[in-house]
Coordinates of C-alpha atoms and ligand atoms in Angstrom, one line a residue:
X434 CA 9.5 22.1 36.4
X435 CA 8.5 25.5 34.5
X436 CA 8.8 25.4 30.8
X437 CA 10.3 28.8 31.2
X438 CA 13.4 27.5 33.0
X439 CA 14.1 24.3 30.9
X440 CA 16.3 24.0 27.9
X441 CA 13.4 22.7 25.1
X442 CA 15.0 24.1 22.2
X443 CA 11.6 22.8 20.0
X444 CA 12.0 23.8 16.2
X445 CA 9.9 23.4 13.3
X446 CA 12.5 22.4 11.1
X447 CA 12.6 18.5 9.9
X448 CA 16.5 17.8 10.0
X449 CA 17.8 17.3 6.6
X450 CA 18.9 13.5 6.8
X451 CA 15.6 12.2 8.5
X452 CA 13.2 10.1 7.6
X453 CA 11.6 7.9 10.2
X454 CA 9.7 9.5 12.9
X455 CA 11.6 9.7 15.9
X456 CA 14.7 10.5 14.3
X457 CA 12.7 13.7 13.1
X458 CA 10.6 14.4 17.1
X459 CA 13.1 13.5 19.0
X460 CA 15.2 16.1 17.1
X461 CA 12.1 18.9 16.7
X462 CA 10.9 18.3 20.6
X463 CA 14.2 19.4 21.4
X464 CA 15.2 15.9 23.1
X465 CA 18.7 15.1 21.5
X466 CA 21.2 17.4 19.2
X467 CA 22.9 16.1 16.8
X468 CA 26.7 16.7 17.0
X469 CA 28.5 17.1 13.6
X470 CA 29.5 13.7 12.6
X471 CA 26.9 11.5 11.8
X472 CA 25.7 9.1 14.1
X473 CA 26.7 11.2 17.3
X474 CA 24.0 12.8 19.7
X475 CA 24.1 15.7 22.8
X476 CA 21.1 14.2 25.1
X477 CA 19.5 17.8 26.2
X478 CA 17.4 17.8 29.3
X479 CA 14.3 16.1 28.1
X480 CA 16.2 13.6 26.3
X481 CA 18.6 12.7 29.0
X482 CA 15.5 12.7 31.9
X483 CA 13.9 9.7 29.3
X484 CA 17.0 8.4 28.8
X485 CA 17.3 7.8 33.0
X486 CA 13.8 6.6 33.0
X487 CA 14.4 3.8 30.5
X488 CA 17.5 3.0 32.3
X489 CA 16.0 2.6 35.5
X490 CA 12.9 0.3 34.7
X491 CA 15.9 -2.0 32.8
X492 CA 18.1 -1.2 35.9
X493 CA 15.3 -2.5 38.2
X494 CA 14.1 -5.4 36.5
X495 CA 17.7 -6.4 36.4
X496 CA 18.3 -6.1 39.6
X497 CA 15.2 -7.8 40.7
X498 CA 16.4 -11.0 38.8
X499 CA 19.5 -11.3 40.9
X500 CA 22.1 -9.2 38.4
X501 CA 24.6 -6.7 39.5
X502 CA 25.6 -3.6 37.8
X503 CA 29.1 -2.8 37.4
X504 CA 30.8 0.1 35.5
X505 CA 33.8 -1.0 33.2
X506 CA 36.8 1.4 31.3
X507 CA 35.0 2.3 28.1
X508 CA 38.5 2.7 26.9
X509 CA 40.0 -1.0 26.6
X510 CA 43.7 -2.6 26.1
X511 CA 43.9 -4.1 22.3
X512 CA 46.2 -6.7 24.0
X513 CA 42.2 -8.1 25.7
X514 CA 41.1 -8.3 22.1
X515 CA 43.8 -10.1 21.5
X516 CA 43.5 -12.7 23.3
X517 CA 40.2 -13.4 22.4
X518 CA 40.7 -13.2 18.8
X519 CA 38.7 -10.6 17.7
X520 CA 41.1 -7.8 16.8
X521 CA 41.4 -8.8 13.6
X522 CA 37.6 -10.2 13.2
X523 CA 36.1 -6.6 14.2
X524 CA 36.9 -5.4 11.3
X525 CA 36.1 -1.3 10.4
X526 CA 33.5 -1.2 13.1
X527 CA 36.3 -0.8 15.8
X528 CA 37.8 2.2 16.6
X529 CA 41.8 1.5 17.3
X530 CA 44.0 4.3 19.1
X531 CA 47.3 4.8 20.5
X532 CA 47.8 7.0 23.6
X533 CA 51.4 9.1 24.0
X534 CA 53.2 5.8 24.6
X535 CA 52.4 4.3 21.7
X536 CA 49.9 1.4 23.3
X537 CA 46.8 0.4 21.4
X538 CA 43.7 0.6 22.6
X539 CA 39.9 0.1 21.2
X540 CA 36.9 1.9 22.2
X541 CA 34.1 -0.6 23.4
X542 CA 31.7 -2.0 21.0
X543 CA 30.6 -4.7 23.3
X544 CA 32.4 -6.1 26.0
X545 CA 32.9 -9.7 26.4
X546 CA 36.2 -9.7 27.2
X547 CA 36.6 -7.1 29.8
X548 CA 34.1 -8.5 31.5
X549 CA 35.5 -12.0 31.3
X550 CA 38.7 -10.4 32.4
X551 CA 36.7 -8.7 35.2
X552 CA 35.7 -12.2 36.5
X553 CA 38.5 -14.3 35.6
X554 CA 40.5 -12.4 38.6
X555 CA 37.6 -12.5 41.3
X556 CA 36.4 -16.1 40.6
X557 CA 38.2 -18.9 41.5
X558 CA 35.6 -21.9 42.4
X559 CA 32.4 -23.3 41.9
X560 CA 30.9 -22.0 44.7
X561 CA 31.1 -18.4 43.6
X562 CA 28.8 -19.5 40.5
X563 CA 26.4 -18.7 39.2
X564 CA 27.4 -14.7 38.4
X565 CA 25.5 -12.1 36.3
X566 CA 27.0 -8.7 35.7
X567 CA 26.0 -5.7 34.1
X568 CA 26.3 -2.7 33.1
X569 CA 25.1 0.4 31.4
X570 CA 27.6 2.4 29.4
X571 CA 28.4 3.9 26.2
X572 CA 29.3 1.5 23.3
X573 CA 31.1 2.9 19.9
X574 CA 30.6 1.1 16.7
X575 CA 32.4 2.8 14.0
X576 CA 28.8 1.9 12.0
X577 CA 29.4 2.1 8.2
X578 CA 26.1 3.6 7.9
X579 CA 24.9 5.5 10.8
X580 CA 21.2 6.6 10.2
X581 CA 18.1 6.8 11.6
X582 CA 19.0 9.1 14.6
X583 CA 19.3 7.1 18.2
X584 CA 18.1 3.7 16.2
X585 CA 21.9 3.4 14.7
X586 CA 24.1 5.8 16.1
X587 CA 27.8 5.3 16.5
X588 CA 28.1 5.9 20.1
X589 CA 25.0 4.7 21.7
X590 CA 23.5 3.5 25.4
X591 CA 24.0 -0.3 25.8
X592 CA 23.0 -2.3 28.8
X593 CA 25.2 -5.6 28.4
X594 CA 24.6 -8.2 31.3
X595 CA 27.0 -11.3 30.7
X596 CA 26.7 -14.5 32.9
X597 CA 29.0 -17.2 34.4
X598 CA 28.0 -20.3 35.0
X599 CA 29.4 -24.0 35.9
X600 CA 27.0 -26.1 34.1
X601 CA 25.6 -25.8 30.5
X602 CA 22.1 -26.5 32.5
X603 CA 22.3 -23.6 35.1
X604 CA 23.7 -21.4 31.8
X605 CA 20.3 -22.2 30.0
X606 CA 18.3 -21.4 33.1
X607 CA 19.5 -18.3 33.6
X608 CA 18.6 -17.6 30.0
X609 CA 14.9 -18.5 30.5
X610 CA 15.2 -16.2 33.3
X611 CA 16.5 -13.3 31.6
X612 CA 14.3 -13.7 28.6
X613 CA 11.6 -13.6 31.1
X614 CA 12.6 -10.5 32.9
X615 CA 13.2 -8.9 29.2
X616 CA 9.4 -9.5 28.8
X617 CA 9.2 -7.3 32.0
X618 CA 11.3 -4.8 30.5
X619 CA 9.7 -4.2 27.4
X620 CA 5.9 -4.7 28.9
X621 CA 6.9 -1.6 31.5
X622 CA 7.9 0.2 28.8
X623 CA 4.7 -0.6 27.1
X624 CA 6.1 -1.8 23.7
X625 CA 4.8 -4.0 21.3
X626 CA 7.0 -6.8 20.6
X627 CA 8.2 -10.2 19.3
X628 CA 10.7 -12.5 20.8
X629 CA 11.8 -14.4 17.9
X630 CA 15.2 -16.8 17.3
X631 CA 17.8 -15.5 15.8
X632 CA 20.9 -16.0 14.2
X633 CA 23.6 -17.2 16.4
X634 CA 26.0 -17.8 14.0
X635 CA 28.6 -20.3 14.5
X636 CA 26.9 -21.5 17.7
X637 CA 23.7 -22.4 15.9
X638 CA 20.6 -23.9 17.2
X639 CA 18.1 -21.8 19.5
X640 CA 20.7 -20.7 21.3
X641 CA 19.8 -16.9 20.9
X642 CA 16.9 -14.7 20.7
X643 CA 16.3 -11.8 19.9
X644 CA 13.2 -9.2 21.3
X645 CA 11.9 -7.0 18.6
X646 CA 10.0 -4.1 18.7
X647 CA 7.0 -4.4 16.2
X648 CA 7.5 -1.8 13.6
X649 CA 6.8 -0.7 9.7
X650 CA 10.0 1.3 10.1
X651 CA 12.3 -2.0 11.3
X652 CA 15.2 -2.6 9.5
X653 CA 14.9 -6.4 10.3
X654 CA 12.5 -8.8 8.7
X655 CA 11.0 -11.7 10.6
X656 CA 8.9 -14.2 10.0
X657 CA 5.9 -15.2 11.9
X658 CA 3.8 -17.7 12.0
X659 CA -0.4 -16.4 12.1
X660 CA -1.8 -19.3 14.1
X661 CA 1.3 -20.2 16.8
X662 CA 3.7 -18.4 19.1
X663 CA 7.1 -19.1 16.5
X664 CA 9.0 -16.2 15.1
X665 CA 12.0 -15.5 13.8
X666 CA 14.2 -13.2 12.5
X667 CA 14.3 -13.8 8.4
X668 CA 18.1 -15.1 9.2
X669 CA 17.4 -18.0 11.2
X670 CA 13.6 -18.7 10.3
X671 CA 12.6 -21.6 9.2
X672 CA 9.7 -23.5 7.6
X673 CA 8.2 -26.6 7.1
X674 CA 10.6 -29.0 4.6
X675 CA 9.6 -29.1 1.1
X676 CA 9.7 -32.1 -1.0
X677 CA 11.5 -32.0 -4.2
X678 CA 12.4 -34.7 -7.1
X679 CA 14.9 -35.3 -9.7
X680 CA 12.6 -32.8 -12.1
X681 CA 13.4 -29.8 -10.0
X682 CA 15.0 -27.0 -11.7
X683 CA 18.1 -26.1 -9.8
X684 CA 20.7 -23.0 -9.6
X685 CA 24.0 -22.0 -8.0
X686 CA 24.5 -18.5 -6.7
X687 CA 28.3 -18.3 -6.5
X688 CA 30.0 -16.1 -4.1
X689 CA 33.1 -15.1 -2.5
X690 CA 33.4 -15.9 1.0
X691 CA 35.9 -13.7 3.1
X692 CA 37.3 -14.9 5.9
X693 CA 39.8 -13.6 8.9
X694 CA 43.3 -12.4 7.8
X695 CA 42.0 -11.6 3.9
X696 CA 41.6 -15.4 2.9
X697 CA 38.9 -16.2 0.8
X698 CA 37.3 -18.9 -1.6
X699 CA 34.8 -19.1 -4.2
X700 CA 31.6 -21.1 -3.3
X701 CA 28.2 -22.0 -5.1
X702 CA 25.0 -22.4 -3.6
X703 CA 22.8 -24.7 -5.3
X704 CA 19.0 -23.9 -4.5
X705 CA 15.9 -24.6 -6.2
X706 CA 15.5 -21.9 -9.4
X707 CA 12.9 -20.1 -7.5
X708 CA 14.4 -20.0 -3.8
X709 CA 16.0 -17.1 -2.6
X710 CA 19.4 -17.5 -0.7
X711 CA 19.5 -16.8 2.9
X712 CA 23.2 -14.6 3.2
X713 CA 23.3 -15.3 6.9
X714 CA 22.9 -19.2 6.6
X715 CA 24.8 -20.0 4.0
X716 CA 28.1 -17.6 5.5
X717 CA 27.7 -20.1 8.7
X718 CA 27.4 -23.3 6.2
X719 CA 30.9 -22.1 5.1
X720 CA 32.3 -20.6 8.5
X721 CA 32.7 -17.2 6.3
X722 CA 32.1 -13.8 7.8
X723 CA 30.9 -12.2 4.7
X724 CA 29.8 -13.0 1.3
X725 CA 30.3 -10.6 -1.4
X726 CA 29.6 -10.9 -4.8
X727 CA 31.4 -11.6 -7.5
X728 CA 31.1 -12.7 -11.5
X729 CA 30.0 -16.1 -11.1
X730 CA 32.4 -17.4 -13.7
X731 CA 35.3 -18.5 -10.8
X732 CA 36.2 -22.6 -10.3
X733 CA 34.4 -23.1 -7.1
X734 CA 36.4 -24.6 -4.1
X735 CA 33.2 -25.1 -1.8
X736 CA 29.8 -26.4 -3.2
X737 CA 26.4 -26.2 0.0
X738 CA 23.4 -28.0 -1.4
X739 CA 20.3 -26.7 0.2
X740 CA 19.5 -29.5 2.1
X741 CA 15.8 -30.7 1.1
X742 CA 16.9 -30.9 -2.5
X743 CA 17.9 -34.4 -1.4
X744 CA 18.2 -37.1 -3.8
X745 CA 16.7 -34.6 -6.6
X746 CA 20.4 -33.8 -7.4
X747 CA 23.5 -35.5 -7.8
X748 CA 26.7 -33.8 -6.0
X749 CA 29.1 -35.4 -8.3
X750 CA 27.4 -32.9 -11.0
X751 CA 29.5 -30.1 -8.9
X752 CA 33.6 -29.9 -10.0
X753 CA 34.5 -28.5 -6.3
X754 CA 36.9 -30.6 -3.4
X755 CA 33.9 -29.9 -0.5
X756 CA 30.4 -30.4 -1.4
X757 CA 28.0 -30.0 1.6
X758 CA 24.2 -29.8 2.8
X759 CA 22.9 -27.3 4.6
X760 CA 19.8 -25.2 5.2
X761 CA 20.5 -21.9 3.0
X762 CA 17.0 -21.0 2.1
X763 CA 15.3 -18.1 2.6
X764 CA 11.5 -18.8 4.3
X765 CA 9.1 -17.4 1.9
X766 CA 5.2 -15.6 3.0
X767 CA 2.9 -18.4 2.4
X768 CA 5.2 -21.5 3.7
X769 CA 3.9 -23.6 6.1
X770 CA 5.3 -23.2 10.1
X771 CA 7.5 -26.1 11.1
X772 CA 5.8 -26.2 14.5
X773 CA 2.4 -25.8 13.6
X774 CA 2.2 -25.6 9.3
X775 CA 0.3 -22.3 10.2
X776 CA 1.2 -19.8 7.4
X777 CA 4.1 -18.1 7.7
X778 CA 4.1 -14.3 7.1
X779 CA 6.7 -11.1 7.2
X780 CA 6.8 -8.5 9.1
X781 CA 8.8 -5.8 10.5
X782 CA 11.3 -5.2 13.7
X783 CA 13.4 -3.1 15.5
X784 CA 16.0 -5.4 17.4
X785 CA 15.8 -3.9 20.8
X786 CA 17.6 -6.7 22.5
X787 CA 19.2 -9.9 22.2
X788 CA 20.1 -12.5 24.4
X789 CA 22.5 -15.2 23.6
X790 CA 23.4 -18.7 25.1
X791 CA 27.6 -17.9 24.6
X792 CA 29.2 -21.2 26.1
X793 CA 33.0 -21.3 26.5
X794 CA 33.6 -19.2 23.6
X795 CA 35.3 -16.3 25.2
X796 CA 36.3 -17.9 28.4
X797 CA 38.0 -20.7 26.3
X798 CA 40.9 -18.6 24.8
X799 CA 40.5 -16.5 27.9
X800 CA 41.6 -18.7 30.3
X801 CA 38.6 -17.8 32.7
X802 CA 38.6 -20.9 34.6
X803 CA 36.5 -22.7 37.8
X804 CA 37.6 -25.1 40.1
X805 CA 35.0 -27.9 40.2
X806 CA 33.7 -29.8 43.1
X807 CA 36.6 -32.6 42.4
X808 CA 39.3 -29.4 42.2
X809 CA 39.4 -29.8 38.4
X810 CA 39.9 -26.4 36.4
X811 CA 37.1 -25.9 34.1
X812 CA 36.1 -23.1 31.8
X813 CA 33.1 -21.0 32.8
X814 CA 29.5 -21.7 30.5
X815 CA 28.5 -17.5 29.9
X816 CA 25.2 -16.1 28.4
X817 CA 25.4 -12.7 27.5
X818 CA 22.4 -10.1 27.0
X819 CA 21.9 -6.6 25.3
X820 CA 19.6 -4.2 25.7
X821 CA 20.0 -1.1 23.0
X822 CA 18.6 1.5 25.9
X823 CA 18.7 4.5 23.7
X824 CA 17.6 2.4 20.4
X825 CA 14.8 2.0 23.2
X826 CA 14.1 6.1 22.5
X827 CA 13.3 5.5 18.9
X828 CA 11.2 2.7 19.7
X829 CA 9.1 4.0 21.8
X830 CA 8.6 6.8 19.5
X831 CA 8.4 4.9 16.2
X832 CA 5.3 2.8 17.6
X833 CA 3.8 5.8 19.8
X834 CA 3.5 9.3 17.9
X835 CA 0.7 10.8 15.4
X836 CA 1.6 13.6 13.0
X837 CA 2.0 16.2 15.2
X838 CA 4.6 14.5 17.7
X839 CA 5.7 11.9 19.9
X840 CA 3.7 10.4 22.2
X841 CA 5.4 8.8 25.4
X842 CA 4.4 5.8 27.6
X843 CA 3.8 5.8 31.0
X844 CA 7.2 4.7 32.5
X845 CA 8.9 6.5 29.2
X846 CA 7.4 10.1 29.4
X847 CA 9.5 12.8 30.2
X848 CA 6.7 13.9 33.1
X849 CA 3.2 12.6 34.4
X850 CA 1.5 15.9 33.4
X851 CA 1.8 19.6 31.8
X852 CA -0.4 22.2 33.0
X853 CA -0.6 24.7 30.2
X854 CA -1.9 28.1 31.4
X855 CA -3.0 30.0 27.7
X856 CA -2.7 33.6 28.8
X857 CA -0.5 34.4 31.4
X858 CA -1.9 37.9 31.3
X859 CA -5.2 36.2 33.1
X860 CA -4.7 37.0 36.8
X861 CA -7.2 33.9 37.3
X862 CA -5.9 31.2 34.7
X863 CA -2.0 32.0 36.4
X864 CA -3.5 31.4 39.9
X865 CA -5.8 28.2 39.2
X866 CA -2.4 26.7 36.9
X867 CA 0.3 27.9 39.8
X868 CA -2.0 26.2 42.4
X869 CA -3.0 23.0 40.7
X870 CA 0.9 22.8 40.0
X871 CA 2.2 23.3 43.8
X872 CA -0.5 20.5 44.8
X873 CA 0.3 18.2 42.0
X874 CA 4.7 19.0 43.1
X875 CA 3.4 18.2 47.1
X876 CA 1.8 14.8 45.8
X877 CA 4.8 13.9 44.4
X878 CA 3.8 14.4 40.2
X879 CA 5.7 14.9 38.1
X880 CA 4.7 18.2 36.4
X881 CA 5.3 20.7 33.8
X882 CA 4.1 24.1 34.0
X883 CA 3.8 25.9 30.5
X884 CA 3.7 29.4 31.8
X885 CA 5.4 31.0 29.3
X886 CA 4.4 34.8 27.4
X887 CA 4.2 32.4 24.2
X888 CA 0.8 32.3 22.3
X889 CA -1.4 30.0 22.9
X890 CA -1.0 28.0 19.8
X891 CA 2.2 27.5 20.2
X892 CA 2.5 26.2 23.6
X893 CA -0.3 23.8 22.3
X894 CA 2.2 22.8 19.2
X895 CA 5.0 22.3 21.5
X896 CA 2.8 19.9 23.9
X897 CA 1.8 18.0 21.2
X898 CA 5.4 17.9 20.0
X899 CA 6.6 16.6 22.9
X900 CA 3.9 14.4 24.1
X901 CA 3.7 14.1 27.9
X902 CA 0.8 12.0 27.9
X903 CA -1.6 14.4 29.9
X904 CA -2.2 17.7 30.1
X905 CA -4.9 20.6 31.8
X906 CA -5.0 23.3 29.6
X907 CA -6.6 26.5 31.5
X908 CA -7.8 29.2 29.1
X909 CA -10.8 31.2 27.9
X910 CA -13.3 29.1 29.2
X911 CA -12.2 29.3 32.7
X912 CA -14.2 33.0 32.6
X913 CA -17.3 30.4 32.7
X914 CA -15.6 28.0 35.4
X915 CA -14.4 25.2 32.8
X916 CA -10.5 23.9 32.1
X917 CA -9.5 21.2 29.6
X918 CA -7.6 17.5 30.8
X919 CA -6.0 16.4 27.2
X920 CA -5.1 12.9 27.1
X921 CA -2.0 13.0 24.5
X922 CA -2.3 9.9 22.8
X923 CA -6.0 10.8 20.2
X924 CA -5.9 14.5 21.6
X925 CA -9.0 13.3 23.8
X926 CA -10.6 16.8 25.2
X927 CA -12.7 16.9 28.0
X928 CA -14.0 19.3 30.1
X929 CA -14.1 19.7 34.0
X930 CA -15.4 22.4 35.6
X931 CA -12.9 24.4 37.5
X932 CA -13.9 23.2 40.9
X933 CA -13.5 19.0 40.2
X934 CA -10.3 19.3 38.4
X935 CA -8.4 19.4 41.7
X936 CA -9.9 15.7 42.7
X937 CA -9.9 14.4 39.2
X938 CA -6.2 14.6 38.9
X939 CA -5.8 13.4 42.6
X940 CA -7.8 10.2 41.4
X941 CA -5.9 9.8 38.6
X942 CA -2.5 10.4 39.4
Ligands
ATP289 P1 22.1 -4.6 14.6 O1 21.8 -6.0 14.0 O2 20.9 -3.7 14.7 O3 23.3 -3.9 14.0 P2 23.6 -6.0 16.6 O4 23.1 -7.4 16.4 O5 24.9 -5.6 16.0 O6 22.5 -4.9 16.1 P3 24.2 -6.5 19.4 O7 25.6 -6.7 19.2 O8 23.3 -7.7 19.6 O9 23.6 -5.6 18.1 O10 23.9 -5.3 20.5 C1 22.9 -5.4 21.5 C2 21.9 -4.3 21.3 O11 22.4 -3.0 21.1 C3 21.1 -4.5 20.0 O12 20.0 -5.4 20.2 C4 20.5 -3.1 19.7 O13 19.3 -2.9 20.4 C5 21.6 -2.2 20.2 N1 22.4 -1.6 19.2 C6 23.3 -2.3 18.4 N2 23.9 -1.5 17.5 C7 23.4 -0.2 17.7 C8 23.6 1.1 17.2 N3 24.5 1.3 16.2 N4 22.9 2.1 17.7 C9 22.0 1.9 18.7 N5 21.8 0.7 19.3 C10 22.4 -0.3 18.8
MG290 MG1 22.1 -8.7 17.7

């Protein structure tokens, strides 16, 4: 491709509302456009070609594993959401229309139940399972705070795979599988990350995990142990038991819990004085789906006693009809790892993906049923997995750039190579750069010519900017038989004399 044909609309400017670094590149390198309304993005050439890219290495690792893409409506009937119950549940986050005759409708967050209502017409028996189906589509979350550009948009780039299983046992191996071939992914992609467990809220135990991308700028907290493999996000970590006796200084953190159609009660929370609560664990103790606060004064109608206080205190001390135990701490940095007693530290994560061991819960109400080998209906075991593809962008970005710009991985970058002739004035730099880029096209690189009248300096800014991770920049020095090969990620120069740079990028590309 010549740079003097594509749409790079680079710019200086650092939009108004960004703060982390790939909201701020992706928007100066020209690779997305912000439309308007927060949390909404145009994908411009160099955004959508990485955008494909990502895509096909999930696309491909999928399909390797035995999955098969499908495309569903993105606009779905209300009367689906019904049926599964989660009209009302969504909440804000789901946007609800009407078209001309008055029939509702939602736009996608996530979709469970098209895709269950997808298979509940095509499967009928056993022998048609196991099933994993996919797809990668636009998803709309009506996000109460979209930020961060790409990282929490309102209409974003999901891939959601969702399995169907007859056994609980074949449901849980297609879950190692797919966690496996999310290592794949994310390896490709050359990402540092974390799986860790994570919160899977009424279902509870390990049944979900989530794969984080290792960065300062995450918005999630999890917990890691230094000396073994565990991790976890902050909301379903946990750490060794303490040990506490009758001497312990207790509290209650009291809260209203909300739950579906506007009920709610009043509960306390009695923790040791200097443990934090965990919001996440203690609105599954309760079954709520949000805790908000309130004065604190309230009679309480639920008390949860963090479970290792024990015997160090007495429930009948608590005026309330349900007293319970449950884990509702936070994990602290410094406890000791449950698996190992390592020491248990924080750091920070971008959730990239998550994959969750679902059960009946959606084919259930649903109705999506199997006949079994002895003709008995039975409803289907489903996993279901997400994969934030254009989250991905940010990620990439957030643990790959320098101060001058992004700098893309191999299987993310936008192309191989950029060839960057300085003065296009030079009879002799404009043949050397028009040749090296018709041999590098015929072997089948990917490669960006920088031919424009620009000034040197700034076709330099703009490859940094924009970070293709290699570059042969032809210039002055060719006068004395020498060009530049740039390796993006330290700005490593070296130079090759104007003969061998023919063969060196044949060797390396
Ligand atoms: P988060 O906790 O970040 O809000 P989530 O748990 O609601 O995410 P899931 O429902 O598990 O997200 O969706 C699957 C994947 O989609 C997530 O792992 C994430 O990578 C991506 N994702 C979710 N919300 C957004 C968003 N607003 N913008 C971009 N990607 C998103
Ligand atoms: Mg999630």
């Amino acid at each position: 491709m010549r740079f003097s044909r594509l749409l790079i609309p680079t710019t200086k400017e650092t939009p108004n509302d960004a703060t982390l670094a790939s909201h701020i590149y992706l928007i100066r390198g020209g690779f997305i456009q912000s439309v308007g309304g927060s949390g909404l993005y145009n994908f411009l050439p160099l955004g959508k070609k990485i955008l494909d890219k990502v895509r096909a290495v999930v696309k491909e690792e999928l399909d390797k594993a035995g999955c098969q893409e499908v495309s569903l409506s993105f606009v779905t009937p209300a009367a689906l959401w019904e049926e599964s119950g989660r009209l009302e549940k969504y909440g804000k986050e789901l946007l609800r229309f009407k078209d001309r005759k008055n029939n509702d409708f939602i736009l996608g967050p996530t979709h469970e139940e098209m895709m269950v209502n997808l298979v509940r017409q095509t499967i009928k028996s056993y022998k048609q399972l196991p099933l994993n189906v996919y797809q990668i589509n636009l998803k709309f979350r009506d996000e109460i705070r979209p930020r961060f550009g790409l990282m929490r948009g309102r209409e974003f780039l999901m891939k959601d795979a969702y399995s169907f299983h007859a056994s609980t046992e074949d449901m849980q191996r297609e879950f190692l599988e797919m966690e496996e071939t999310y290592k794949k992914i994310f390896t490709r992609l050359g990402l540092e990350f974390r799986v860790v467990d994570a919160d899977s809220g009424a279902i509870g135990g390990s049944g979900s995990k989530e794969f984080m991308v290792l960065a300062d700028s995450g918005e999630d907290t999890i917990v890691v142990c230094e000396s073994c493999e565990y991790g976890a996000n902050i909301e379903a970590a946990i750490a060794q038991a303490k040990v506490y006796n009758t001497d312990t200084e207790v509290k209650t953190v009291v809260m209203k819990a909300l739950y579906d159609e506007g009920k709610s009660v009043y509960a306390g929370f009695v923790l040791p004085v200097d443990i934090e609560l965990q919001d996440v664990k203690a609105c599954n103790a309760i079954g709520a789906n949000e805790l908000v606060e309130c004065d604190g004064t309230e009679l309480l109608d639920r008390v949860v006693i963090e479970e290792s206080l024990g015997e160090a205190v007495d429930p009948n001390n608590y005026a309330a009809n349900d007293v319970t135990y449950a884990d509702i701490s936070s994990v602290c940095e410094g406890d000791s790892c449950a698996s190992c007693g390592g020491n248990l530290r924080y750091t920070k994560g971008i959730e990239a993906g998550h994959i969750f061991q679902l059960g009946t819960q959606y084919s259930v109400p649903l109705a999506a049923n199997f006949l079994d080998e002895n003709g008995k209906a039975q409803p289907m075991v489903m996993g279901t997995y997400g994969i934030g593809v254009s989250r991905l962008l940010a990620g990439i970005i957030e643990q790959n750039h320098d101060d001058k710009g992004c700098i893309w991985t191999k299987e993310s970058a936008p192309f191989d190579l950029q060839i960057i002739i300085s003065n296009i004035k030079d009879e002799a730099q404009v043949s050397l750069g028009e040749k090296l880029y018709e041999i590098m096209l015929a072997q089948g690189v990917d490669v960006l010519l920088d031919e424009r009248k620009d000034r040197f300096g700034a076709k330099m800014k703009d490859y940094e900017l924009i970070g293709v991770p290699h570059a042969v920049v032809i210039g002055k020095k060719l006068a004395d038989g020498v060009v530049e090969f740039i390796s993006r990620d330290g700005m490593v120069k070296e130079e090759v004399s104007a003969e061998a740079i023919e063969t060196l990028l044949s060797e390396r590309f």
